[in-house]
Structure formats: C-alpha cells, structure tokens
XYZ file of C-alpha atoms in Angstrom:
663
model
C 25.269 102.087 3.745
C 25.965 103.987 6.967
C 28.861 101.654 7.777
C 30.353 102.210 4.311
C 30.040 105.965 4.839
C 32.058 105.608 8.041
C 34.688 103.529 6.245
C 35.049 106.005 3.381
C 35.218 108.876 5.869
C 38.261 107.226 7.445
C 39.889 106.849 4.041
C 39.295 110.530 3.272
C 40.573 111.474 6.739
C 43.782 109.564 6.016
C 44.217 111.446 2.738
C 43.734 114.782 4.511
C 46.122 113.742 7.290
C 48.837 113.036 4.706
C 48.294 116.454 3.137
C 48.318 118.123 6.548
C 51.547 116.340 7.417
C 53.354 117.745 4.397
C 51.921 121.001 3.071
C 51.888 123.280 6.176
C 55.401 122.245 7.204
C 56.603 122.749 3.662
C 54.939 126.147 3.709
C 56.685 127.003 6.986
C 60.061 126.204 5.463
C 59.259 128.154 2.287
C 57.536 130.963 4.235
C 54.446 130.408 2.082
C 51.465 131.823 3.991
C 48.953 130.036 1.743
C 50.388 126.593 2.476
C 50.687 127.337 6.194
C 47.090 128.525 6.163
C 45.939 125.088 5.008
C 46.796 123.560 8.394
C 43.702 124.742 10.249
C 41.004 123.825 7.678
C 42.658 120.454 7.073
C 42.753 119.736 10.829
C 39.088 120.668 11.298
C 38.011 118.679 8.214
C 39.972 115.668 9.407
C 38.161 115.809 12.764
C 34.759 116.055 11.050
C 35.475 112.970 8.929
C 36.690 110.860 11.863
C 33.667 112.009 13.894
C 31.418 110.808 11.051
C 33.148 107.414 11.140
C 32.770 107.175 14.907
C 29.092 108.137 14.674
C 28.571 105.452 12.010
C 30.085 102.774 14.248
C 28.010 103.975 17.200
C 24.884 103.746 15.017
C 25.759 100.146 14.126
C 26.017 99.251 17.826
C 22.825 101.040 18.841
C 20.808 99.419 16.049
C 22.482 95.992 16.554
C 23.779 95.794 12.994
C 25.182 92.281 13.099
C 26.462 92.493 9.541
C 29.577 94.114 11.059
C 32.084 91.669 12.549
C 32.996 94.141 15.285
C 29.362 94.417 16.421
C 28.914 90.633 16.338
C 31.924 90.071 18.591
C 31.095 92.779 21.117
C 27.358 93.368 21.290
C 23.986 91.728 21.824
C 20.470 92.920 21.057
C 19.366 92.442 24.698
C 22.181 94.577 26.077
C 21.114 97.895 27.716
C 21.550 100.984 25.541
C 24.361 102.458 27.658
C 26.431 99.305 27.172
C 25.665 99.222 23.466
C 27.196 102.696 23.272
C 30.134 101.905 25.562
C 30.646 98.701 23.586
C 31.871 100.900 20.744
C 35.139 101.410 22.629
C 35.043 98.184 24.646
C 37.132 96.379 22.032
C 40.364 96.840 20.125
C 39.006 98.263 16.867
C 36.464 100.608 18.408
C 38.759 101.870 21.156
C 41.444 102.592 18.570
C 38.911 104.610 16.592
C 38.122 106.560 19.778
C 41.886 107.071 20.220
C 42.105 108.564 16.723
C 38.975 110.672 17.252
C 40.483 112.306 20.329
C 43.814 112.736 18.531
C 42.235 114.693 15.673
C 39.984 116.529 18.156
C 43.035 118.040 19.834
C 44.412 119.024 16.437
C 41.118 120.728 15.594
C 41.129 122.538 18.944
C 44.581 123.946 18.226
C 43.356 125.012 14.794
C 40.337 126.818 16.242
C 41.715 128.170 19.531
C 45.382 128.626 18.644
C 44.877 132.174 17.412
C 47.735 133.429 19.551
C 50.284 131.053 17.997
C 52.844 132.294 15.474
C 51.928 131.070 12.002
C 55.085 129.004 11.504
C 54.827 127.301 14.879
C 51.134 126.577 14.391
C 51.787 125.072 10.965
C 54.569 122.876 12.333
C 52.519 121.763 15.366
C 49.530 120.762 13.235
C 51.799 118.994 10.739
C 53.433 116.902 13.478
C 49.995 116.134 14.934
C 48.840 115.034 11.481
C 51.844 112.711 11.161
C 50.666 110.907 14.290
C 47.087 110.689 13.020
C 48.349 109.460 9.631
C 50.101 106.546 11.302
C 47.101 105.582 13.419
C 44.527 106.056 10.661
C 46.611 103.784 8.440
C 46.855 101.296 11.309
C 43.071 101.312 11.739
C 42.326 100.874 8.042
C 44.963 98.215 7.354
C 44.879 96.024 10.486
C 41.906 97.047 12.643
C 39.017 98.074 10.419
C 35.882 98.352 12.621
C 33.622 98.342 9.548
C 34.518 94.869 8.235
C 31.361 93.126 6.956
C 30.350 89.455 7.246
C 27.883 87.583 5.095
C 25.514 86.067 5.915
C 24.907 88.171 9.036
C 23.997 86.188 12.180
C 20.769 86.903 14.032
C 22.513 87.621 17.313
C 25.851 88.852 18.634
C 28.288 87.338 21.122
C 27.804 90.150 23.691
C 30.363 92.448 25.306
C 32.703 91.081 27.952
C 30.522 91.204 31.121
C 33.358 92.843 33.071
C 32.997 95.831 30.759
C 29.227 96.100 31.150
C 29.465 98.689 33.867
C 28.860 102.462 34.043
C 32.445 102.998 35.180
C 33.769 101.429 31.997
C 31.486 103.657 29.967
C 33.349 106.666 31.416
C 36.853 105.389 32.150
C 38.266 104.842 28.606
C 37.201 108.229 27.150
C 38.689 110.055 30.147
C 41.872 107.997 29.989
C 42.267 108.550 26.252
C 41.704 112.297 26.615
C 44.709 112.174 28.931
C 46.860 109.743 26.957
C 46.210 111.360 23.600
C 46.141 114.883 24.992
C 49.853 114.627 25.697
C 50.338 114.341 21.937
C 49.938 118.122 21.846
C 52.933 118.605 24.149
C 54.850 116.203 21.886
C 53.855 118.105 18.739
C 54.793 121.437 20.290
C 58.156 120.007 21.377
C 58.970 118.572 17.948
C 57.841 121.802 16.257
C 60.069 123.832 18.599
C 63.033 121.581 17.829
C 62.400 121.990 14.095
C 62.250 125.764 14.478
C 65.225 125.752 16.862
C 63.458 128.199 19.152
C 62.292 127.422 22.683
C 61.433 130.281 25.013
C 59.009 131.392 27.718
C 56.294 132.030 25.136
C 56.564 128.417 23.977
C 56.116 127.223 27.575
C 53.036 129.425 27.937
C 51.538 127.986 24.756
C 52.194 124.355 25.632
C 51.214 124.458 29.301
C 47.398 124.695 28.868
C 47.323 121.648 26.592
C 49.490 119.678 28.989
C 47.351 120.753 31.937
C 44.162 119.748 30.146
C 45.547 116.286 29.369
C 46.806 115.911 32.941
C 43.358 116.686 34.370
C 41.658 114.120 32.157
C 44.307 111.474 32.865
C 43.934 112.072 36.610
C 40.182 111.498 36.395
C 40.635 108.521 34.064
C 43.058 106.770 36.412
C 40.756 107.449 39.381
C 37.728 106.097 37.516
C 39.644 102.975 36.510
C 40.797 102.487 40.085
C 37.251 102.746 41.404
C 35.967 100.346 38.744
C 38.581 97.754 39.711
C 37.670 98.314 43.360
C 33.975 97.554 43.086
C 33.744 95.411 39.965
C 36.503 92.814 40.252
C 35.316 91.545 43.627
C 38.565 91.780 45.609
C 38.081 95.226 47.100
C 41.477 96.622 46.133
C 41.946 99.996 44.483
C 45.421 99.460 42.986
C 47.199 96.188 42.256
C 50.240 97.470 40.332
C 48.929 95.647 37.292
C 51.135 96.396 34.235
C 48.251 98.108 32.452
C 47.512 100.207 35.533
C 51.181 101.150 35.585
C 50.981 102.072 31.904
C 48.615 104.904 32.816
C 50.544 105.933 35.940
C 53.851 106.461 34.113
C 52.670 109.246 31.759
C 50.820 110.818 34.699
C 54.069 111.047 36.691
C 56.025 112.299 33.700
C 53.241 114.741 32.797
C 53.229 116.094 36.353
C 56.965 116.707 36.097
C 56.415 118.369 32.700
C 53.850 120.780 34.155
C 56.214 121.903 36.906
C 59.157 122.158 34.533
C 57.097 124.288 32.129
C 56.365 126.676 34.999
C 60.094 127.218 35.555
C 60.627 127.699 31.846
C 57.774 130.202 31.574
C 58.919 132.260 34.560
C 62.688 132.065 34.193
C 63.368 130.584 30.717
C 65.355 127.856 32.454
C 65.237 124.039 32.039
C 64.556 124.342 28.292
C 66.316 121.121 27.312
C 64.767 119.209 30.199
C 61.240 120.475 29.475
C 61.455 119.495 25.820
C 62.702 116.028 26.786
C 59.845 115.565 29.252
C 57.329 116.546 26.560
C 58.747 113.884 24.257
C 58.962 111.182 26.927
C 55.467 111.795 28.319
C 53.816 111.034 24.990
C 56.285 108.195 24.451
C 54.994 106.636 27.678
C 51.431 107.113 26.424
C 52.335 105.227 23.254
C 53.997 102.564 25.385
C 50.752 102.130 27.287
C 48.909 101.716 23.985
C 51.409 99.059 22.954
C 51.144 97.137 26.240
C 47.343 97.077 26.105
C 47.135 95.913 22.483
C 50.262 93.876 21.783
C 49.207 90.627 23.419
C 52.330 90.613 25.627
C 50.237 91.052 28.783
C 47.565 88.953 30.398
C 45.397 91.465 32.226
C 41.728 92.210 32.745
C 42.543 95.661 31.374
C 44.250 94.445 28.203
C 42.715 93.702 24.812
C 43.398 90.119 23.694
C 44.498 90.797 20.120
C 46.721 89.398 17.407
C 50.361 90.069 18.390
C 50.952 91.129 14.771
C 48.984 94.264 15.558
C 51.275 94.818 18.508
C 54.237 94.726 16.126
C 52.590 97.439 14.030
C 52.101 99.618 17.120
C 55.710 98.940 18.138
C 56.822 100.212 14.730
C 54.742 103.384 15.235
C 56.179 103.811 18.716
C 59.743 103.326 17.458
C 59.205 105.702 14.547
C 57.880 108.618 16.593
C 59.876 108.114 19.764
C 63.096 107.265 17.971
C 62.643 110.034 15.420
C 61.839 112.686 18.017
C 64.755 111.684 20.246
C 67.109 111.766 17.265
C 65.895 115.280 16.460
C 66.336 116.170 20.119
C 69.911 114.885 20.113
C 70.701 117.051 17.089
C 68.944 120.237 18.173
C 69.117 120.283 21.979
C 72.797 121.303 22.272
C 72.006 124.480 20.325
C 69.248 125.597 22.681
C 70.262 128.508 24.895
C 69.753 128.028 28.586
C 67.858 130.626 30.586
C 68.609 132.443 33.829
C 70.569 130.915 36.665
C 69.053 130.288 40.068
C 70.200 129.342 43.544
C 69.571 125.819 44.864
C 67.290 127.290 47.539
C 64.683 128.911 45.311
C 61.347 128.073 43.793
C 63.131 126.843 40.687
C 65.332 124.640 42.863
C 62.334 123.152 44.649
C 60.610 122.430 41.322
C 63.771 120.804 39.975
C 63.918 118.615 43.082
C 60.262 117.765 42.510
C 61.117 116.768 38.923
C 63.978 114.549 40.038
C 61.839 112.518 42.393
C 58.842 112.323 40.026
C 61.003 111.020 37.196
C 62.747 108.601 39.590
C 59.334 107.289 40.659
C 58.364 106.947 37.003
C 61.611 105.058 36.321
C 60.893 102.671 39.217
C 57.448 101.893 37.822
C 58.914 101.547 34.314
C 61.543 99.047 35.445
C 59.122 97.028 37.548
C 56.631 96.863 34.683
C 58.925 96.069 31.767
C 61.712 94.040 33.376
C 59.667 90.805 33.539
C 58.677 91.238 29.878
C 62.252 91.933 28.789
C 63.584 88.986 30.809
C 61.015 86.621 29.311
C 61.781 87.844 25.782
C 65.534 87.421 26.321
C 65.707 84.173 28.295
C 62.208 82.671 28.329
C 62.206 82.859 32.127
C 58.996 84.130 33.694
C 59.072 86.178 36.876
C 56.454 88.268 38.617
C 57.083 91.771 39.967
C 54.205 92.563 42.301
C 53.096 95.048 44.944
C 56.003 94.386 47.365
C 58.544 95.726 44.853
C 56.519 98.833 44.017
C 55.633 99.522 47.640
C 59.308 99.374 48.611
C 60.479 101.605 45.740
C 57.666 103.942 44.717
C 56.580 104.916 48.232
C 59.984 106.039 49.549
C 60.682 107.986 46.346
C 57.382 109.864 46.568
C 57.896 110.724 50.241
C 60.254 113.666 49.515
C 57.779 114.936 46.905
C 55.089 115.206 49.589
C 57.522 116.983 51.922
C 58.876 119.477 49.385
C 55.577 120.209 47.637
C 54.148 122.658 50.222
C 57.476 124.516 50.540
C 57.974 125.336 46.855
C 55.308 128.084 46.540
C 56.727 129.829 49.627
C 60.175 130.263 48.066
C 60.999 133.243 45.896
C 62.110 132.871 42.299
C 65.869 132.905 41.637
C 66.910 133.029 45.299
C 64.672 131.979 48.189
C 64.745 132.264 51.949
C 64.543 128.789 53.486
C 63.977 130.099 57.009
C 61.107 132.323 55.943
C 59.529 129.439 54.002
C 59.859 127.192 57.067
C 58.151 129.839 59.185
C 55.256 129.825 56.732
C 54.839 126.090 57.334
C 54.549 126.315 61.134
C 50.759 125.876 61.087
C 50.964 122.839 58.797
C 53.744 121.329 60.894
C 51.734 121.861 64.092
C 48.663 120.204 62.603
C 50.793 117.261 61.432
C 52.411 116.759 64.867
C 49.092 116.946 66.735
C 47.415 114.569 64.264
C 50.265 112.079 64.510
C 50.107 112.120 68.304
C 46.323 111.734 68.392
C 46.282 108.837 65.925
C 49.154 107.090 67.731
C 47.422 107.525 71.077
C 43.827 106.660 70.246
C 43.805 104.429 67.144
C 44.634 100.800 67.815
C 46.222 98.426 65.338
C 47.855 99.104 61.996
C 51.500 99.584 61.040
C 53.729 101.520 63.407
C 54.387 104.295 60.897
C 50.732 104.743 59.911
C 50.216 107.712 62.294
C 53.244 109.405 60.724
C 51.644 108.877 57.327
C 48.465 110.577 58.540
C 50.553 113.483 59.820
C 52.346 113.746 56.459
C 49.036 113.762 54.578
C 47.646 116.554 56.752
C 50.949 118.445 56.472
C 50.527 118.326 52.690
C 46.865 119.393 52.790
C 47.313 122.311 55.185
C 50.678 123.294 53.705
C 49.146 123.511 50.240
C 47.331 126.669 51.329
C 50.251 128.236 53.248
C 51.295 130.380 50.305
C 47.725 131.630 49.825
C 47.489 132.374 53.544
C 50.634 134.473 53.238
C 49.358 136.369 50.214
C 46.053 137.084 51.929
C 47.824 138.014 55.208
C 45.109 135.981 56.884
C 44.860 136.695 60.638
C 47.432 139.466 60.193
C 45.077 142.111 58.812
C 41.304 142.672 59.094
C 39.235 139.850 57.599
C 37.574 142.186 55.093
C 40.966 143.171 53.692
C 41.936 139.494 53.395
C 38.710 138.773 51.500
C 39.413 141.628 49.099
C 42.884 140.198 48.525
C 41.313 136.776 47.912
C 39.142 138.174 45.146
C 42.250 139.546 43.472
C 44.192 136.281 43.504
C 44.518 134.556 40.122
C 42.578 131.323 39.795
C 45.847 129.530 39.042
C 46.965 130.208 42.634
C 43.830 128.531 43.994
C 44.154 125.768 41.411
C 47.727 124.940 42.370
C 46.830 124.842 46.065
C 43.871 122.542 45.413
C 45.905 120.194 43.223
C 48.596 119.881 45.894
C 45.979 119.416 48.631
C 44.335 116.693 46.530
C 47.569 114.693 46.694
C 47.389 114.856 50.491
C 43.715 113.847 50.495
C 44.469 110.795 48.341
C 47.427 109.865 50.560
C 45.191 110.071 53.634
C 42.699 107.733 51.972
C 45.397 105.249 50.978
C 46.770 105.156 54.528
C 43.367 104.726 56.136
C 42.215 102.032 53.698
C 45.417 99.992 53.939
C 46.547 100.484 57.538
C 43.253 99.988 59.367
C 41.151 97.908 57.002
C 39.509 94.811 58.459
C 38.246 91.794 56.545
C 36.329 88.600 57.174
C 35.830 85.683 54.807
C 33.164 83.261 55.908
C 30.349 80.993 54.756
C 26.959 81.381 56.452
C 23.349 80.296 55.937
C 20.239 82.474 55.834
C 19.429 83.631 59.370
C 23.077 83.662 60.490
C 25.223 86.731 61.107
C 28.812 87.885 60.812
C 30.582 90.797 62.501
C 33.161 93.281 61.334
C 34.413 96.686 62.609
C 31.513 97.102 65.030
C 28.876 96.207 62.425
C 26.675 93.110 62.455
C 25.633 91.702 59.090
C 22.556 89.481 59.125
C 22.154 87.224 56.082
C 18.416 87.337 55.374
C 17.954 85.278 52.200
C 18.895 84.682 48.568
C 16.760 86.160 45.805
C 16.646 85.345 42.081
C 16.500 88.310 39.703
C 16.651 88.572 35.930
C 18.370 91.417 34.109
C 18.146 92.328 30.430
C 20.942 89.931 29.432
C 21.770 88.070 32.640
C 20.340 86.085 35.543
C 21.455 86.868 39.053
C 21.351 85.474 42.552
C 21.267 88.291 45.103
C 22.086 87.968 48.807
C 19.972 90.198 51.061
C 22.098 91.271 54.032
C 20.943 93.678 56.741
C 23.686 95.852 58.254
C 23.178 96.736 61.925
C 25.031 99.071 64.274
C 24.394 98.849 68.018
C 21.387 96.635 67.332
C 19.716 99.051 64.891
C 19.445 98.483 61.137
C 21.406 101.144 59.214
C 21.361 99.865 55.638
C 21.218 96.788 53.404
C 23.913 95.403 51.134
C 23.077 93.138 48.217
C 26.112 91.342 46.785
C 25.224 89.130 43.857
C 26.420 86.640 41.299
C 25.408 87.159 37.697
C 25.286 84.651 34.857
C 25.577 86.412 31.503
C 23.630 84.214 29.098
C 25.357 84.951 25.784
C 28.909 84.362 27.036
C 27.992 81.905 29.815
C 30.152 83.925 32.215
C 29.502 83.912 35.953
C 30.656 87.043 37.771
C 30.515 88.378 41.292
C 28.892 91.796 41.788
C 29.978 93.544 44.967
C 27.743 95.736 47.092
C 29.082 98.770 48.942
C 27.620 100.711 51.866
C 29.188 104.130 52.476
C 29.391 105.583 55.987
C 30.847 109.071 55.710
C 34.315 108.630 54.215
C 34.505 104.895 54.956
C 32.933 101.935 53.193
C 31.680 98.438 53.968
C 32.397 96.222 50.988
C 30.674 92.851 50.464
C 31.190 90.314 47.697
C 29.615 86.893 47.267
C 31.064 83.503 46.340
C 29.150 80.641 44.816
C 26.446 78.906 46.843
C 27.716 75.670 48.402
C 26.015 72.305 48.387
C 25.434 72.424 52.169
C 23.215 75.507 51.796
C 25.846 78.004 53.022
C 27.067 80.894 50.924
C 30.570 82.326 51.047
C 31.117 86.053 51.565
C 34.096 88.388 51.666
C 33.328 91.487 53.732
C 35.817 94.322 54.146
C 35.637 97.558 56.090
C 37.872 100.283 54.654
C 38.224 103.478 56.709
C 38.632 106.723 54.734
C 38.726 104.874 51.415
C 36.445 107.459 49.754
C 39.254 110.011 50.136
C 41.332 108.153 47.543
C 38.996 109.141 44.720
C 37.875 112.403 46.304
C 41.521 113.489 46.296
C 41.785 112.743 42.562
C 38.688 114.867 41.922
C 40.194 117.699 43.975
C 43.427 117.436 41.960
C 41.535 117.607 38.663
C 39.436 120.500 39.976
C 42.628 122.332 40.858
C 43.928 121.743 37.348
C 40.639 123.024 35.923
C 40.845 126.203 38.001
C 44.395 126.803 36.787
C 43.248 126.229 33.223
C 40.480 128.816 33.727
C 43.075 131.474 34.534
C 43.035 133.887 31.615
C 46.835 133.870 31.482
C 46.729 130.133 30.741
C 43.573 130.088 28.652
C 44.102 128.200 25.418
C 42.350 130.728 23.225
C 43.539 133.912 24.917
C 43.883 136.617 22.274
C 47.158 138.196 21.302
C 48.263 141.305 23.126
C 47.596 144.404 21.044
C 51.212 145.492 21.326
C 54.198 145.146 23.586
C 53.848 148.738 24.755
C 50.199 148.182 25.681
C 51.287 146.098 28.683
C 53.488 148.151 31.060
C 55.790 146.138 33.321
C 53.934 147.162 36.485
C 50.726 145.623 35.132
C 52.242 142.280 34.298
C 50.736 139.442 36.416
C 53.166 138.019 38.949
C 53.090 135.130 41.351
C-alpha cells in the first residue's frame, strides 16, 4: 500500500506540474494576479507529493520489500542500513526520482524564499521550472517507474552493485544532483527573462544566489566522486578523464563562467546577452550529463547500464528544452539593450578574459568527450580520447585563468590601473619566485616544470587575498585599525578570496600527487617487506573476515619509518556473496597532507600476494581545495546582499546612494 501511495503521489505531482506550467504563465500574460498567485502553492504542493513518493521508495528499501522490481534488482536483506538507503539512488529509476525531487525542491525554495521577485517574473520562473519537472515526471512514470510490482515476490534480492556499497557513494550523487539540477534555476530565470524581454542588474542579483548555491554543491559533488574513485577503484588515481567525469566538469566550468559574468552584469549591466546564453548552456550541459549517464552510449563504472530507448527519451527532453530555449534566445537576444562600456584593462575586462578561457576549457572537454561518440555513430569507427589529449589541451587553457584570477579584484570597475594592480601582487609574486627556487633546488625528480607549477599555485593562493590586504591596509596602518576594517568587510569579499585560493590549493595538490608520486608493484609472502618513499612495509599475514553481505581476505601490513612502526594498512579483497563479485578494497595511511595508498591483488598459488603501493605527496590538498572553494561560495551566499530570501527594500528613497554597498 505504501508503494502505491508513492506511485499515486507521482501521478498527482505530474498533474500539478502541468497546471503550474500553464496557469501562472498565462496569468502573467493576462496580468491576472490570481493565476500568477497559483505558482507558489502549486510548486510547494508538487514538492510535497514527490517527497512522499521518495519516502515511499526509501521505506521499501529499508524494509526489504521485494515485491518491487527496483528493490529486487538493487537490494539485499543482509545489506547494511546505510547502503539500503543509498541503494534508493544507486540505480536508474531511483536516481531519476532523486533528480526530480531536487528539481521540485528548488522550485519550492523559489516559491517560499522568492519574496523579493516581481510577481510576473516569479510566475514565469516557476512555470518554466514546472515544464522541466513535467517532462521528467512523465519520463519516470512512463519509462522508469520505481514502483513496478512483481508477483510472486522472491524471498531475496540481487543486491546493490558492490562498487556502490560505499559511504562516498551515499553522499556523492545527492551532492552532484543538487549541483546539476540546481542550475535549472538559472535556466528558468534566463528563459523567463527572455519571455519578458527584460534583463537588468536586478535580474542578475536574483539569479546569482541560485547559481552560486548550485555551484557549491557541484564542487563538493565532483570532489566526493573524485575521492571515491581514488580509494574505491583500486588504481589510486583521482581523475581519469572518464566521459562521465567530464559530464560533471563541463557544467562546473560553464557555471563558474556564469557566476563571474553575472557579477559584471549586476555591477555594470554589461554582458547581458552572454550571461543569458551561459545560463542556458550550463543547464544544457547538465542535461547532457544526464543523457550520457543513462543513454547506454557509454561504458563506464559511473554510468547506469539501461535500455538505450530510455536514452532516446532523455535525448528528446534535452532537444526540446535546449533547442527551444536557444530558439527563444535567437529571437529575443538582439532586442536586449547592452549596458555600460568598459576599458579592456578593468575588472570587467579581466572577468571577460576569465570567461573566454573557462568556456574554451569547457569546449575542449566537450570535444574530447563527444567526438569519439559522434565518430562511432557516423562511421562505426571506435577511437579513444584519453588523458594525453585533455592534459595537452585543458591544462594550457586553464593556465591563464590561474594567472589572471588574482589580478581581477585589484582592478577598478570600468577603467583599471594595470600598474597599480601589479604592485598589489608583489607579495604573491615574491612568494611564487622563492617557492619555485626552493623546490627546484631541494626537491629531486619530477617534471622540469613542476617547480613552476608549485610557484603558480602559491601565487594564486597568496594573490587571492591581495585585494583584501589592500582594503584592510594591512601593515600600512595600526593592526587594530586593520582588524576593525576586517569586521566591516562583506562576507562576499572573504568568500571570493577563499574560492580563488581553493583553486590554488587544488592545483598544488594535483602537482604534488602527479609530479612526485612513487609507486611499487610487487608480490611478497608473509614476513617479507617492500620499500617506498622512505617507508618500509612489512607484510605480516592474511586474515579472513566476514562482513554482513561479503567475505574478505585482509592483508595486515605494518608501516615503519626509520625502523619504528608508525601505522598499519589493511588492503583487502572482498567477495560479495549475492552477486559473486570479487573487489579490491584499498587501504590509505595519511601523513599530514600526503598519503600512502595500498591495494591488494589476488593471492597466487605460490603463496605470494600481489600489492600496488603508491606514495602521493600533497594529495590531500586536491580535495581540501575543493572544500575551501565550496566554503568560499557559502560565505558569499551568506552575504545579505546575495541572500536568496532578502526582503524588498522599503522604498528607493530609503537607500541613499552613499549607503549603497560597494566593492
């Protein structure tokens, strides 16, 4: 009965989504306040119904209701509770329901917190959002119903894919979807603005918090997925340029460009046409990622193996919304008035340059990801585009971004002073030069340009705070006065600095983990040792352990430094009983910002066991940098001027020009 309740809730949600798609927009055209007023209650009701459906499916997983086909195919009664819950979205049908839940959640948030939106714009935004949810609710009910029953019900399920039975995969998809789907709000705002034919600084201020929120979640989702691949797949890499990995990177790059473009539009009412286009393309890339994961065109550990017919349905949705929005853009964009002019050397100019390189990097990833698929579809020829292509294209394109990023905040709006901005970067440049020289002089091995990369990373980190240093007049006035100035700085200033510094932190981690990593692959017997990066690993013994739904063989390895034991690593191999899958489980020892990574091969007939052991200096910084970036975004979002639910100003005259916040 609970499952049927969930199914009927989805049907009712679809009916409400259709009404929300039509009535508020009709009311906006007819200037009917009653019809426009229906948008918010319909959006909230739609969210409640989808939440009921999601709760019903979760209940079926937790109680092991094997009368549902979805639960049979993806769960097992012996599975730990956390993986029963994460199993809800560890499959095509359940993850699509999560996708829809987050989609209607964002619509409900606009309905509740969008008090400062004009009534017509709010009605149009919620109508466009409902059009998207209508398409996906129909897709769920027609092709991917998670509540399909089977009779008779089996006594046991087939279990979840063992690769997905991991805490990281319990967190990664919700974070990623909050990012993917969150960009739908920027899309809805853009389409609504094109319908209204009005795009101004106020529009940029309304859309920026939603874009920033989605960007923060996507940043964390990508980082969590990277870390899961690092420790779970047994090869010790954090990024393989897998097509599904790229599918999440593309909207992140486009979304980053959108954030910076929206800043220019908010401050100077410039780049209107470009900002609208970025809003459309960012969500288009999110839909593309959804298509790649679910269409069956990719073979990837990240992809759902589904009927390609479902992929065709998603392709139709993608074509409908992307094609329709771009057609509307082509009609309306020429009529949009451009804002103020600015000199090439200005903060606007630096942000435009940032946009150019970010979109070029996104285009490089797009081409490298889709070209093999397009070639195979056209000619039947299969080719592989791997890390060498992306390393040779993406890296050089992102290099100017890292160089320009610290300079932009030091330039004035409209017309900047390049010399003065360069003077503000003297400290960062000095740190970079000293660091480069020290690394080149004292660190042996690695690529020739690795020390330069370290210098660039530190230049980015230190330079990120150069603008704040200037505003605080640090070291130029008494420390107490600087602290008082610090308390008066808007949180968005600190947030922007942290987000930029996080990029440098991640770059430093990537350089350390790739340039100076060391690895050994060997087979040893109990009592023997292996050495790596100054550590001695003594293989003590193998131990048999049983988990709730698996059996494992665990290698006990003592890690010694200078003859003293410092820790123990326990790589293992697990046999998952229901699926008869044998997987390697890595073990990681963390020493400061570096890690010792050990994975285990199968035991050989001669009594030896194979191991892959890798030492990765500074690798922790890769994910720490992503957390810092997301924290910076969160601080910016906490700024009252960007707060989603900030109330309307009482009147225009209530805010004198001298009290207006400025950056």
